[in-house]
Amino acid sequence: MYLPPLIHDALIDSAETEGYVPGAIETVMRFDLHSRWCAGVIAECCVTRSRAIATRCVLLLPPRGRRIRKLALHPVLPADVVKSMLGAH
């Protein structure tokens, strides 16, 4: 299944992710060498410590040690669809 990339910079680090604390990791993602991300995880929030509106996020790790970026996800969006939208493996 192919989905066009719908994720743009305005959706990353949005207000819904303020105060997000990751909990259980659902999926680990890998990216190609020429991607703007080197790795990522889909994680549920930590119910006791997170103050964010988002209950599920993608944590994206950029290359060269920059800060982790967060993308809020719908709670029932399948991991395969998210990977396709981000171009991950």
Backbone as numpy.savetxt, mean C-alpha at the origin, in Angstrom:
# Nx Ny Nz CAx CAy CAz Cx Cy Cz
-5.81 -11.00 -15.65 -6.65 -9.82 -15.65 -5.76 -8.58 -15.65
-6.08 -7.60 -16.48 -5.32 -6.37 -16.54 -6.22 -5.20 -16.16
-5.75 -4.37 -15.28 -6.43 -3.12 -14.94 -5.49 -1.97 -15.23
-5.97 -0.89 -15.79 -5.09 0.25 -16.03 -4.67 0.87 -14.70
-3.49 1.47 -14.65 -3.04 2.08 -13.39 -3.95 3.25 -13.00
-4.61 3.12 -11.89 -5.52 4.14 -11.41 -4.96 4.88 -10.20
-3.81 4.48 -9.75 -3.23 5.05 -8.54 -2.29 6.18 -8.94
-2.53 7.35 -8.39 -1.67 8.50 -8.67 -1.23 9.11 -7.34
-0.33 10.07 -7.41 0.30 10.63 -6.21 -0.69 11.26 -5.23
-1.82 11.74 -5.70 -2.80 12.36 -4.81 -3.41 11.35 -3.84
-3.43 10.07 -4.21 -3.99 9.03 -3.34 -3.00 8.52 -2.30
-1.72 8.72 -2.54 -0.69 8.23 -1.63 -0.51 9.22 -0.49
-0.40 8.71 0.73 -0.28 9.52 1.95 -1.45 10.49 2.11
-2.65 10.00 1.88 -3.85 10.84 2.01 -4.22 11.00 3.48
-5.24 11.78 3.74 -5.68 12.05 5.11 -6.16 10.77 5.82
-6.66 9.80 5.06 -7.13 8.55 5.67 -6.02 7.74 6.32
-4.77 7.98 5.91 -3.64 7.21 6.44 -2.91 7.90 7.58
-3.33 9.08 7.97 -2.69 9.79 9.09 -2.84 8.99 10.38
-1.74 8.67 11.02 -1.78 7.91 12.26 -1.91 6.41 12.07
-1.69 5.92 10.85 -1.81 4.49 10.57 -0.65 3.71 11.19
-0.98 2.65 11.90 0.02 1.73 12.47 -0.28 0.34 11.91
0.68 -0.25 11.17 0.41 -1.56 10.58 0.31 -2.66 11.62
-0.52 -3.64 11.31 -0.66 -4.81 12.16 -0.22 -6.04 11.39
-1.13 -6.95 11.12 -0.82 -8.20 10.42 -0.56 -7.95 8.94
0.53 -8.53 8.43 0.86 -8.42 7.02 0.07 -9.47 6.24
-0.63 -9.01 5.22 -1.45 -9.89 4.39 -0.67 -10.42 3.20
0.05 -9.53 2.49 0.75 -9.88 1.26 2.02 -9.06 1.14
3.08 -9.68 0.63 4.33 -8.98 0.32 4.41 -8.84 -1.20
4.82 -7.65 -1.65 4.89 -7.39 -3.09 6.31 -7.07 -3.51
6.67 -7.52 -4.72 7.95 -7.18 -5.33 7.68 -6.38 -6.59
8.62 -5.51 -6.93 8.49 -4.68 -8.12 9.70 -4.88 -9.03
9.55 -4.50 -10.30 10.66 -4.57 -11.25 11.75 -3.57 -10.88
12.92 -3.75 -11.47 14.06 -2.87 -11.16 13.80 -1.42 -11.55
13.02 -1.19 -12.58 12.79 0.17 -13.06 11.52 0.81 -12.51
10.93 0.19 -11.52 9.73 0.74 -10.89 10.11 1.86 -9.92
9.15 2.68 -9.56 9.44 3.72 -8.57 9.41 3.17 -7.15
8.99 1.91 -6.98 8.98 1.24 -5.67 9.89 0.03 -5.73
10.54 -0.29 -4.59 11.37 -1.49 -4.59 10.64 -2.65 -3.92
9.73 -2.38 -2.99 8.95 -3.43 -2.32 7.72 -2.81 -1.70
6.81 -3.67 -1.25 5.60 -3.19 -0.59 4.90 -4.32 0.14
4.03 -3.95 1.05 3.21 -4.93 1.76 1.79 -4.41 1.86
0.85 -5.34 1.86 -0.54 -5.01 2.16 -0.74 -5.46 3.60
-1.18 -4.54 4.46 -1.29 -4.85 5.89 -2.60 -4.32 6.46
-3.15 -5.07 7.39 -4.29 -4.62 8.19 -3.75 -3.66 9.25
-4.61 -2.81 9.78 -4.14 -1.88 10.81 -4.09 -2.58 12.17
-3.29 -2.02 13.05 -3.24 -2.48 14.43 -4.42 -1.82 15.14
-5.39 -2.61 15.54 -6.65 -2.08 16.07 -6.43 -1.26 17.34
-5.50 -1.66 18.17 -5.33 -0.98 19.46 -4.49 0.29 19.37
-3.61 0.42 18.36 -2.71 1.59 18.31 -2.95 2.54 17.16
-3.61 2.11 16.10 -3.80 2.95 14.92 -4.89 3.99 15.17
-4.61 5.23 14.74 -5.59 6.31 14.85 -6.13 6.72 13.48
-5.80 5.97 12.46 -6.18 6.32 11.09 -7.60 5.87 10.77
-8.19 6.51 9.78 -9.51 6.12 9.27 -9.37 4.81 8.50
-8.28 4.67 7.74 -8.05 3.47 6.93 -7.79 2.26 7.82
-8.42 1.14 7.47 -8.21 -0.10 8.22 -7.31 -1.08 7.48
-6.98 -0.77 6.23 -6.11 -1.62 5.42 -5.32 -0.72 4.48
-4.02 -0.90 4.42 -3.17 -0.04 3.60 -2.11 -0.84 2.86
-1.60 -0.23 1.79 -0.39 -0.71 1.13 0.74 0.18 1.64
1.78 -0.44 2.15 2.98 0.29 2.56 4.00 0.12 1.44
4.38 1.21 0.80 5.27 1.18 -0.36 6.65 1.68 0.05
7.68 0.88 -0.25 9.05 1.22 0.09 9.76 1.73 -1.15
10.13 3.01 -1.17 10.86 3.53 -2.32 12.33 3.13 -2.24
13.04 3.19 -3.35 14.47 2.87 -3.32 15.26 3.94 -2.58
16.45 3.59 -2.17 17.41 4.49 -1.54 16.96 5.06 -0.20
16.25 4.31 0.59 15.99 4.68 1.98 15.11 5.88 2.24
14.31 6.28 1.30 13.36 7.37 1.58 12.25 6.84 2.46
11.37 7.71 2.92 10.33 7.28 3.85 9.27 6.41 3.19
8.67 5.54 3.98 7.63 4.64 3.51 6.38 5.45 3.19
5.74 5.14 2.07 4.52 5.81 1.65 3.34 4.88 1.91
2.17 5.45 2.21 0.98 4.66 2.54 -0.14 4.96 1.56
-0.85 3.90 1.18 -1.98 4.00 0.27 -3.16 3.28 0.92
-4.24 4.00 1.21 -5.42 3.40 1.83 -6.14 2.50 0.83
-6.60 1.34 1.31 -7.32 0.38 0.47 -8.71 0.13 1.01
-9.62 -0.25 0.13 -10.92 -0.71 0.55 -10.73 -2.06 1.24
-11.43 -2.32 2.34 -11.21 -3.56 3.10 -11.43 -4.87 2.32
-12.27 -4.87 1.29 -12.54 -6.11 0.57 -11.89 -6.18 -0.81
-11.06 -5.21 -1.17 -10.38 -5.24 -2.46 -9.34 -6.36 -2.46
-9.44 -7.31 -3.41 -8.50 -8.45 -3.42 -7.05 -8.01 -3.64
-6.13 -8.74 -3.03 -4.71 -8.43 -3.14 -4.23 -8.52 -4.59
-4.75 -9.45 -5.38 -4.35 -9.59 -6.77 -4.70 -8.35 -7.59
-5.82 -7.74 -7.29 -6.22 -6.51 -8.00 -5.28 -5.37 -7.63
-4.94 -5.26 -6.37 -4.01 -4.21 -5.92 -2.65 -4.39 -6.59
-2.16 -5.62 -6.63 -0.88 -5.90 -7.27 -0.92 -5.52 -8.74
-2.00 -5.82 -9.43 -2.13 -5.47 -10.83 -2.15 -3.96 -11.03
-2.84 -3.26 -10.17 -2.91 -1.80 -10.28 -1.55 -1.14 -10.04
-0.73 -1.74 -9.18 0.58 -1.17 -8.87 1.69 -1.74 -9.74
1.39 -2.76 -10.53 2.41 -3.38 -11.37 3.39 -4.23 -10.56
2.91 -4.87 -9.51 3.76 -5.68 -8.63 3.63 -7.16 -8.95
4.54 -7.94 -8.36 4.54 -9.40 -8.50 4.11 -10.02 -7.20
